[in-house]
mmCIF file of C-alpha atoms in Angstrom:
data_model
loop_
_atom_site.group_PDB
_atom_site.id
_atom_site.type_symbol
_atom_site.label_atom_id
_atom_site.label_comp_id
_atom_site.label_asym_id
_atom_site.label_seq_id
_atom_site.Cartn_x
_atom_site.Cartn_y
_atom_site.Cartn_z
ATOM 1 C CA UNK A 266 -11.188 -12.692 -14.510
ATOM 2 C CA UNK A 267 -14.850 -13.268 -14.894
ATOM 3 C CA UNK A 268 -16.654 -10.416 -15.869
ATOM 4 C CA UNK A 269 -19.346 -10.427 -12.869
ATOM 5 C CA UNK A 270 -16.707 -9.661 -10.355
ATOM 6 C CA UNK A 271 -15.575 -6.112 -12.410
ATOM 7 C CA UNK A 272 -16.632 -3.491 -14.350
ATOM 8 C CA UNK A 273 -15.287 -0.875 -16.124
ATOM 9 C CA UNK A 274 -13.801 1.479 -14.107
ATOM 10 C CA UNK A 275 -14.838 4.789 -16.029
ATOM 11 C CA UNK A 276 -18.510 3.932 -15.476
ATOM 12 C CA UNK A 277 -18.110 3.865 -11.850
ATOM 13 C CA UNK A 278 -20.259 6.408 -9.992
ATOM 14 C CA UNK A 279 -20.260 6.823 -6.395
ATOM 15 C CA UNK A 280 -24.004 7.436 -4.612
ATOM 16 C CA UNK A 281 -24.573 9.699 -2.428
ATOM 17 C CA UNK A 282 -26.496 8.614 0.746
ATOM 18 C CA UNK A 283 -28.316 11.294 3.026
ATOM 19 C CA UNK A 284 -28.159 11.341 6.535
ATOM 20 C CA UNK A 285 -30.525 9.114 7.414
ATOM 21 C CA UNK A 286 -29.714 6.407 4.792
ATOM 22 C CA UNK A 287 -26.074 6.158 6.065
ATOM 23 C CA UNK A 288 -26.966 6.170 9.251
ATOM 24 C CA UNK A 289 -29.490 3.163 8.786
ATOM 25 C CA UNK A 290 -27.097 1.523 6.782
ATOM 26 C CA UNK A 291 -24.495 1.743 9.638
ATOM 27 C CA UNK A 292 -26.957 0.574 12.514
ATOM 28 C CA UNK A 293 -27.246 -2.967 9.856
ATOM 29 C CA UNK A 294 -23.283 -3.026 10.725
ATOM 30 C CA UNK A 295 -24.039 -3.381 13.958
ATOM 31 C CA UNK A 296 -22.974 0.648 15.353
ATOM 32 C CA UNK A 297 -25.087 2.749 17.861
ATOM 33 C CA UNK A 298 -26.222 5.694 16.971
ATOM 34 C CA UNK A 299 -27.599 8.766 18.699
ATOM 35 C CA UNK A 300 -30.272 11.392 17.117
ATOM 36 C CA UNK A 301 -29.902 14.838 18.073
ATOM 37 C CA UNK A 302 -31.273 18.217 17.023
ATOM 38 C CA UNK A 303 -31.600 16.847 13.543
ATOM 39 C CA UNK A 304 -28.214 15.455 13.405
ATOM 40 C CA UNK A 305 -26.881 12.024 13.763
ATOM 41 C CA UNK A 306 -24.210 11.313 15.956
ATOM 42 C CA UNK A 307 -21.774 8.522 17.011
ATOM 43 C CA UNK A 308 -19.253 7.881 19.546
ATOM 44 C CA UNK A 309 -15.797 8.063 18.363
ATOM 45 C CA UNK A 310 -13.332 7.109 21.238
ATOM 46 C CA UNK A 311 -15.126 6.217 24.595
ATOM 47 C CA UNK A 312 -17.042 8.994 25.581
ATOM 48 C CA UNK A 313 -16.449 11.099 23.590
ATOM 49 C CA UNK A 314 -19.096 12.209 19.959
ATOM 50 C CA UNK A 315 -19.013 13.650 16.953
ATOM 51 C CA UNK A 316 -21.716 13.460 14.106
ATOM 52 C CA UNK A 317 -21.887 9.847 12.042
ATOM 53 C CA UNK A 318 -21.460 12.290 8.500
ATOM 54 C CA UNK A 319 -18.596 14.011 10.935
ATOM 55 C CA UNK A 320 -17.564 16.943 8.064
ATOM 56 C CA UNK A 321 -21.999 17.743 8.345
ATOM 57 C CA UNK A 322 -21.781 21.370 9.066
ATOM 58 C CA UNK A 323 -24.018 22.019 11.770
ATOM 59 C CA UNK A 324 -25.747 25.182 12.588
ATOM 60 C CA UNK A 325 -24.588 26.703 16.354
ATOM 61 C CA UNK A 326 -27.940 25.210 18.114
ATOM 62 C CA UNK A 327 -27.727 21.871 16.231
ATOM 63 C CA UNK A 328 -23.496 21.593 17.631
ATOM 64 C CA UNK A 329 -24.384 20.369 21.750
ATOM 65 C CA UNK A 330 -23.788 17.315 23.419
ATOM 66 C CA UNK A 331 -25.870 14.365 21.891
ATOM 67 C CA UNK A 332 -25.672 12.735 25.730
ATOM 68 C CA UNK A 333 -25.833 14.070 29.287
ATOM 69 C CA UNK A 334 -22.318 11.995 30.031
ATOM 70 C CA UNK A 335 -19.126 12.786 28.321
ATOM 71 C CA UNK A 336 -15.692 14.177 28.009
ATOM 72 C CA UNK A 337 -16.600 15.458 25.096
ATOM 73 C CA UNK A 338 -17.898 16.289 21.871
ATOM 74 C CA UNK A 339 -16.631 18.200 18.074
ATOM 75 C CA UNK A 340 -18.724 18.984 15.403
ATOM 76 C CA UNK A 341 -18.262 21.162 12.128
ATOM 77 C CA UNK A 342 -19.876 24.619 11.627
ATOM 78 C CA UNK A 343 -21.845 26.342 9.062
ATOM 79 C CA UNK A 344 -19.843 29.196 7.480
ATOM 80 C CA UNK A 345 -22.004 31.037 8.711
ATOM 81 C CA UNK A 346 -21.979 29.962 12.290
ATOM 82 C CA UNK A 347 -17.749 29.904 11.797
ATOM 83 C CA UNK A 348 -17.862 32.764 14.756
ATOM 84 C CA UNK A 349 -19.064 30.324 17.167
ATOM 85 C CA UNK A 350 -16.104 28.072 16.453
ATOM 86 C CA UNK A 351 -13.301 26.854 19.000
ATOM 87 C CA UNK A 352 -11.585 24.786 17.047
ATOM 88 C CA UNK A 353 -11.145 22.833 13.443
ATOM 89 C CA UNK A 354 -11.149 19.461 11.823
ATOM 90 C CA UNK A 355 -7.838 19.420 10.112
ATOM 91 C CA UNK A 356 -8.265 17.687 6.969
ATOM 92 C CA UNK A 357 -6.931 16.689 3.591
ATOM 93 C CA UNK A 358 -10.011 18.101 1.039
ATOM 94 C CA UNK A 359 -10.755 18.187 -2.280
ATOM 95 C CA UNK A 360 -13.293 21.016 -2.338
ATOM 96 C CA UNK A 361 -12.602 22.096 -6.116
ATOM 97 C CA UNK A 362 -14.011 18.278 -7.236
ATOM 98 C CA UNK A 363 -15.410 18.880 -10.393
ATOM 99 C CA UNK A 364 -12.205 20.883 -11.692
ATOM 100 C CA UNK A 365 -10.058 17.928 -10.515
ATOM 101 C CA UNK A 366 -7.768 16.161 -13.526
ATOM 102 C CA UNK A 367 -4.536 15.544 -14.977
ATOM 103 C CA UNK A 368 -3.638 19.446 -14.893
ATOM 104 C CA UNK A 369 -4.185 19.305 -10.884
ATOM 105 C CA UNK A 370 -1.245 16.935 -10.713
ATOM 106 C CA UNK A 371 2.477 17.747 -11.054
ATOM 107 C CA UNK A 372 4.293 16.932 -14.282
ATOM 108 C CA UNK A 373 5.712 14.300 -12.388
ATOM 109 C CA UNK A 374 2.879 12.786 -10.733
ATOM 110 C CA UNK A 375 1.207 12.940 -14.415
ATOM 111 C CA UNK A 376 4.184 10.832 -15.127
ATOM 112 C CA UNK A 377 3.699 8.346 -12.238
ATOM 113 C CA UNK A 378 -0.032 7.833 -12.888
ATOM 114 C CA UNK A 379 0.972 7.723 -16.741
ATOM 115 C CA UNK A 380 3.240 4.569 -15.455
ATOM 116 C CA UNK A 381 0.499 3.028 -13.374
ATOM 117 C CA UNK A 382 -1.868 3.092 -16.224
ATOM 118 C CA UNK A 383 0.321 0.831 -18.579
ATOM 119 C CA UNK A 384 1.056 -1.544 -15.891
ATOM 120 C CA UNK A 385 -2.094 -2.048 -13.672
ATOM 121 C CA UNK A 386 -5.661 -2.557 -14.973
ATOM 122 C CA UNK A 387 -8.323 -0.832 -12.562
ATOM 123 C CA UNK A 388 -11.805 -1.713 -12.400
ATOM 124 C CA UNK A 389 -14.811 -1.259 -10.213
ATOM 125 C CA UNK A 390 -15.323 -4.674 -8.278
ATOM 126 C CA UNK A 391 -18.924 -5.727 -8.109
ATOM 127 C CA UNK A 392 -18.279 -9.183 -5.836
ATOM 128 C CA UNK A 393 -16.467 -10.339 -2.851
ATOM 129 C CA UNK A 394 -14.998 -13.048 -4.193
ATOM 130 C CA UNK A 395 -11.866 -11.337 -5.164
ATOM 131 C CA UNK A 396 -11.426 -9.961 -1.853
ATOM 132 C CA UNK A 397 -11.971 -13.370 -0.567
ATOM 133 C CA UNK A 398 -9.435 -14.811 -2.754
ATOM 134 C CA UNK A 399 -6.328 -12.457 -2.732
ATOM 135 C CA UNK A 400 -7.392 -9.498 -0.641
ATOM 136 C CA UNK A 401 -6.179 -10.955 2.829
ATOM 137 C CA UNK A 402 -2.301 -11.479 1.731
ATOM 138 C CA UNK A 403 -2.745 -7.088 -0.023
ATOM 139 C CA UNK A 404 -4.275 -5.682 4.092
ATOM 140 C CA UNK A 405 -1.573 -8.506 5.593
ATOM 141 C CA UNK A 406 1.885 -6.248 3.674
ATOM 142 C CA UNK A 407 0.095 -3.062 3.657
ATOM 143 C CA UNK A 408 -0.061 -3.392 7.599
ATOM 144 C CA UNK A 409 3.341 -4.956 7.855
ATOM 145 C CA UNK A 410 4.892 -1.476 5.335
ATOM 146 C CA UNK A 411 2.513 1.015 7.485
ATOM 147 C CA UNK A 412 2.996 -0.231 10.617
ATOM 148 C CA UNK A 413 -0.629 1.637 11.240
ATOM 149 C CA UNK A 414 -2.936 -1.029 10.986
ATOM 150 C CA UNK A 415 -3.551 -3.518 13.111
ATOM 151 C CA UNK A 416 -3.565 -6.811 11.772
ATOM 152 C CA UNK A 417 -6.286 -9.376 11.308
ATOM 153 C CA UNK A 418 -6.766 -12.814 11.811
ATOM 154 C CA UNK A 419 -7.361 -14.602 8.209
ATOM 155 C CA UNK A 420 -10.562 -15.499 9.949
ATOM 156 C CA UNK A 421 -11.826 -11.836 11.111
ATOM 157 C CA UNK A 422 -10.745 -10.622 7.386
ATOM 158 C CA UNK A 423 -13.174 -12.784 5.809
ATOM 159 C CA UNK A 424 -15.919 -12.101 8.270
ATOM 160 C CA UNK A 425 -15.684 -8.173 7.549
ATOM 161 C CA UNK A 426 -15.962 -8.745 3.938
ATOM 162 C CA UNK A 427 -19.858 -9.875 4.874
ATOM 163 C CA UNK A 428 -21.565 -6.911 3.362
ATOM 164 C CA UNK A 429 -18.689 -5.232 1.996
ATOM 165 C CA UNK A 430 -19.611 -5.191 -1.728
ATOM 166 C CA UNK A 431 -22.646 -2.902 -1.737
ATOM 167 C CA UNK A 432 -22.787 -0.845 -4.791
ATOM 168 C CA UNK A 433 -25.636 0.841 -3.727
ATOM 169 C CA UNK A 434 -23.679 2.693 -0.777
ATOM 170 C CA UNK A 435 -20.029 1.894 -1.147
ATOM 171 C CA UNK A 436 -17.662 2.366 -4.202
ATOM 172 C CA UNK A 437 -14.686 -0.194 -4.134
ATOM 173 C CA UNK A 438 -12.049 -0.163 -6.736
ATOM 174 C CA UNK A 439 -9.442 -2.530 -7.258
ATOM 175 C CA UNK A 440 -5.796 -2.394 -8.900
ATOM 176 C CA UNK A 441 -5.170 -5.597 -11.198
ATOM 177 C CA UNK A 442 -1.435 -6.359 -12.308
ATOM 178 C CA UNK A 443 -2.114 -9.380 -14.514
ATOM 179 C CA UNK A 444 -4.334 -11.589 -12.873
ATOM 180 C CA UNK A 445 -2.938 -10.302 -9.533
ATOM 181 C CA UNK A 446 -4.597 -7.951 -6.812
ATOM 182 C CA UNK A 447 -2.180 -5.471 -6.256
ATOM 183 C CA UNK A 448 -4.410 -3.130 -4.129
ATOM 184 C CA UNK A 449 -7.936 -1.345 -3.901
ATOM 185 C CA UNK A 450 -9.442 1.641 -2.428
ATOM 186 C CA UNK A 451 -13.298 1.764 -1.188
ATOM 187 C CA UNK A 452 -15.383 4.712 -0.160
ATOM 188 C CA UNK A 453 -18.944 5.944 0.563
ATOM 189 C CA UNK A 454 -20.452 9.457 0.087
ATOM 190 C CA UNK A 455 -23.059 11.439 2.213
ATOM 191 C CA UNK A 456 -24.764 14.368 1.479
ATOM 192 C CA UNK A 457 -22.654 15.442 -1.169
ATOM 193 C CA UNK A 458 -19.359 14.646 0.916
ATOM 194 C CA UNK A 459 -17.563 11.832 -0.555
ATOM 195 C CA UNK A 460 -14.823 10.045 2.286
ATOM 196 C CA UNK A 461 -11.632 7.537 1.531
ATOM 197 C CA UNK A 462 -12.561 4.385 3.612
ATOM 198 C CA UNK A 463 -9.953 1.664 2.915
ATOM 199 C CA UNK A 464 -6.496 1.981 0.656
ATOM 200 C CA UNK A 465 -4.823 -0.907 0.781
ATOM 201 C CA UNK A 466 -2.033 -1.582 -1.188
ATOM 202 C CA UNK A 467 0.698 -4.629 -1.131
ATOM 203 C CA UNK A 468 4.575 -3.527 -1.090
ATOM 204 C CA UNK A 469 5.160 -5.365 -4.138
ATOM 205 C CA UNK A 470 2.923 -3.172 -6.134
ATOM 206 C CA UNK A 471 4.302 0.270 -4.582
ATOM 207 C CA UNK A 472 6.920 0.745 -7.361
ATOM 208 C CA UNK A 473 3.695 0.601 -10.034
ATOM 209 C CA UNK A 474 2.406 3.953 -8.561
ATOM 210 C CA UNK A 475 -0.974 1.914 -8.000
ATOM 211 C CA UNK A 476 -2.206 4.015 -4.827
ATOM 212 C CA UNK A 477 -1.765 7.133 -7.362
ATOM 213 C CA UNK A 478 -4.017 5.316 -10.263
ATOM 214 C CA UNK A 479 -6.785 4.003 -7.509
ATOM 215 C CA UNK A 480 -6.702 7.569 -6.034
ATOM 216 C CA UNK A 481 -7.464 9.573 -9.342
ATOM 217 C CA UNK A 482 -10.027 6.756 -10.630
ATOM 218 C CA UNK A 483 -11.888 7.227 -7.634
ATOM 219 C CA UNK A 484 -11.635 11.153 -7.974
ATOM 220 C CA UNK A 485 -13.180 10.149 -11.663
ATOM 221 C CA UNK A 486 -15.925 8.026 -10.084
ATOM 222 C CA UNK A 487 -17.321 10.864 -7.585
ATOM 223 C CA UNK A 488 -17.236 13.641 -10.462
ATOM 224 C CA UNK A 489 -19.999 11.496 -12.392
ATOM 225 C CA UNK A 490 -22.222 12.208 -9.260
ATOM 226 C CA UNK A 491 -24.575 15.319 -9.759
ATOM 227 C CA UNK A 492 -24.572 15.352 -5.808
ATOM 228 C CA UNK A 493 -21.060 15.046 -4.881
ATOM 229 C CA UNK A 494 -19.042 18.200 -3.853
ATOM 230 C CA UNK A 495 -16.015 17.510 -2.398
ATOM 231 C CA UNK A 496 -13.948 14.483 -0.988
ATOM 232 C CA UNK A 497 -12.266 14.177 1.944
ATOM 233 C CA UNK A 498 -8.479 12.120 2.501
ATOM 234 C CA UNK A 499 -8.312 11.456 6.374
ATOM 235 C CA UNK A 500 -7.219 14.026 8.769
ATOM 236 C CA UNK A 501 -3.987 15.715 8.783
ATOM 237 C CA UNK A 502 -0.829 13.601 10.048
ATOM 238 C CA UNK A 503 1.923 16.067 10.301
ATOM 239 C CA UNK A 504 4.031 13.690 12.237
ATOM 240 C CA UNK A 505 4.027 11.710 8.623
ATOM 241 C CA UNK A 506 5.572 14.447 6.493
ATOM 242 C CA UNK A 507 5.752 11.701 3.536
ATOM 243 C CA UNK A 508 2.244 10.739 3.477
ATOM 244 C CA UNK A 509 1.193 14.775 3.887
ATOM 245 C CA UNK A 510 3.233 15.574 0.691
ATOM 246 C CA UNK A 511 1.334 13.024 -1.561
ATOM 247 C CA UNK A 512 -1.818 13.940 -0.037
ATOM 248 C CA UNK A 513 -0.652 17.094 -1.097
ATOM 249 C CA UNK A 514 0.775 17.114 -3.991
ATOM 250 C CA UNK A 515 -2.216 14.958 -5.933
ATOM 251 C CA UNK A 516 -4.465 18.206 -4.973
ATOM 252 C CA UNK A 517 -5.742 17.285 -1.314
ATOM 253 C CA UNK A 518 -4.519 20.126 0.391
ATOM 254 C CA UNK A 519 -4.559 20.855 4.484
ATOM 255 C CA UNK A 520 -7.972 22.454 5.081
ATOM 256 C CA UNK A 521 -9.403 23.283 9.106
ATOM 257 C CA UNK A 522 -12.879 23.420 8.931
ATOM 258 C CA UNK A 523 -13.989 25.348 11.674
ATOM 259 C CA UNK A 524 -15.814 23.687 14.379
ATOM 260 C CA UNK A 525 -17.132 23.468 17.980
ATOM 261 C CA UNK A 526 -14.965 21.056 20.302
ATOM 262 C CA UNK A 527 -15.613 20.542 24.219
ATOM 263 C CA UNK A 528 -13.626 18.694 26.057
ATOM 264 C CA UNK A 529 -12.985 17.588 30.440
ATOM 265 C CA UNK A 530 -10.316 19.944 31.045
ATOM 266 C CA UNK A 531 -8.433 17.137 32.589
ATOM 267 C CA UNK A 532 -9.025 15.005 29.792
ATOM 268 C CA UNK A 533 -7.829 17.514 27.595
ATOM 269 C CA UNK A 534 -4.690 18.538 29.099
ATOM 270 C CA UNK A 535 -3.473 14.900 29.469
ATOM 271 C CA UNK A 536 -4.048 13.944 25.456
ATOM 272 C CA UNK A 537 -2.017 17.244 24.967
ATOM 273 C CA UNK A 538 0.942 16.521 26.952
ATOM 274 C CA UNK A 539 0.924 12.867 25.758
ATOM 275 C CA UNK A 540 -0.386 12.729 22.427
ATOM 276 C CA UNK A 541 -0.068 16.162 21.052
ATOM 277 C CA UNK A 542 -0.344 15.488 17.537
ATOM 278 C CA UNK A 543 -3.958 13.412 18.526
ATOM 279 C CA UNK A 544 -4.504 16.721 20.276
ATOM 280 C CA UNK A 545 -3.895 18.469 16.867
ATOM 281 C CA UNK A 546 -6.701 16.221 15.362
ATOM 282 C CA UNK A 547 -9.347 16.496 17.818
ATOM 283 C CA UNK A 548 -9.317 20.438 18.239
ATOM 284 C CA UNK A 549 -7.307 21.659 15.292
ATOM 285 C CA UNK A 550 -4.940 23.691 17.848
ATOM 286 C CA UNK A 551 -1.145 23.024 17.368
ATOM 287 C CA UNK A 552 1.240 23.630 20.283
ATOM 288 C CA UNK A 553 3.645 26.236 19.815
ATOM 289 C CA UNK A 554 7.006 25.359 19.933
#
């Protein structure tokens, strides 16, 4: 493996971007963005916002409708604006980042990422051309296993690797089992908030505890950061009990930041009969059963 394409993994550092650096960096991907009362914002579903850095705790003034159209709109709070809340963002968070190691974990998750580290070699990957090579065939079984993503043509796989490798603004780490890509993990941070973009990881691999070693070496790369604070694992997806207990159990526990959600009644009431646990994510509110 030629030594342009990797580095060492414990030299990795993540960057943290501000505001207006990641949101520059996402209008060159091609993404419309909206600046309002200090904040940038994006649109999420159709017609309906949220700010582009979407765990940015906004002060009460700053949380309003970036548009005059909408169904609606969610933003987090200040803890000090947390009165003027409605809702939450129901995440997985590391918020204790710089106290995060091998003590966080379970004796037996010490023992699964123990395993990993004898069988797969993880480094930070500095060029596409891995990606280009072997990463297609890792997204291709990780869809087929999750059944979550949707898949790609060969074609549109290599086209969103244009860019991709961008040390400046986005971390990607990959899992090597001999000369093999078993799987790799990418993120970006902003203001001090680092987020999980991309885990990938092919079904061969699973038994190797690889999403376990790419998931703590990434931990590792955001506490060499003076800026970074906490990290954040995807919203919470209680439907998946499986997924919630790893999350879990490697020390990304359920947190509901509070926050200000509006939403077209109408709108509202039909996602909650007919997709209550999307309901769940968008306003933090679970229905009682």
């Amino acid at each position: 493996m030629s030594s342009i394409q990797i580095l060492d993994v414990k030299k990795a550092v993540l960057n943290s971007m501000t505001e207006e650096e990641f949101a520059n960096w996402q209008v060159e991907q091609g993404k419309q963005v909206i600046y309002h009362q200090g904040c940038y914002w994006q649109q999420t579903l159709t017609g309906f916002y949220e700010p582009l850095h979407w765990l940015a705790r906004l002060s009460a003034e700053q949380a309003t409708c970036p548009v005059s159209f909408s169904w609606g709109f969610r933003a987090a709070l200040r803890d000090q604006n947390a009165t003027a809340a409605n809702g939450s963002i129901p995440v997985h968070l590391l918020s204790n980042l710089q106290n995060y190691s091998l003590h966080i974990l379970s004796a037996n998750r010490r023992k699964h990422l123990r395993q990993c580290q004898k069988k797969v070699n993880i480094f930070q990957l500095t060029s596409p051309k891995l990606l280009q090579e072997q990463g297609y065939e890792v997204v291709i079984s990780a869809a087929k296993r999750t059944e979550y993503l949707k898949i790609p043509s060969k074609t549109e796989y290599l086209a969103s690797l244009t860019n991709y490798v961008d040390s400046k603004r986005r971390l990607i780490l990959v899992g090597l089992i001999g000369d093999k890509l078993g799987g790799y993990i990418s993120g970006y941070a902003v203001s001090g908030t680092a987020y999980f973009e991309h885990l990938y990881i092919s079904t061969e691999a699973i038994t190797t505890n690889i999403n376990l070693g790419l998931v703590f070496e990434f931990v590792q790369a955001c506490q060499h950061s003076d800026t970074i604070h906490e990290l954040v694992n995807g919203l919470h997806s209680p439907e998946d009990e499986k997924l919630c207990i790893f999350k879990d159990g490697i020390g990304f526990s359920v947190k509901h930041i509070p926050a200000r959600v509006q939403m077209n009644p109408i709108i509202a009431q039909l996602i909650r009969w007919r997709y209550p646990y999307k309901y769940y994510r968008l306003t933090g509110r679970k229905e009682r059963k």
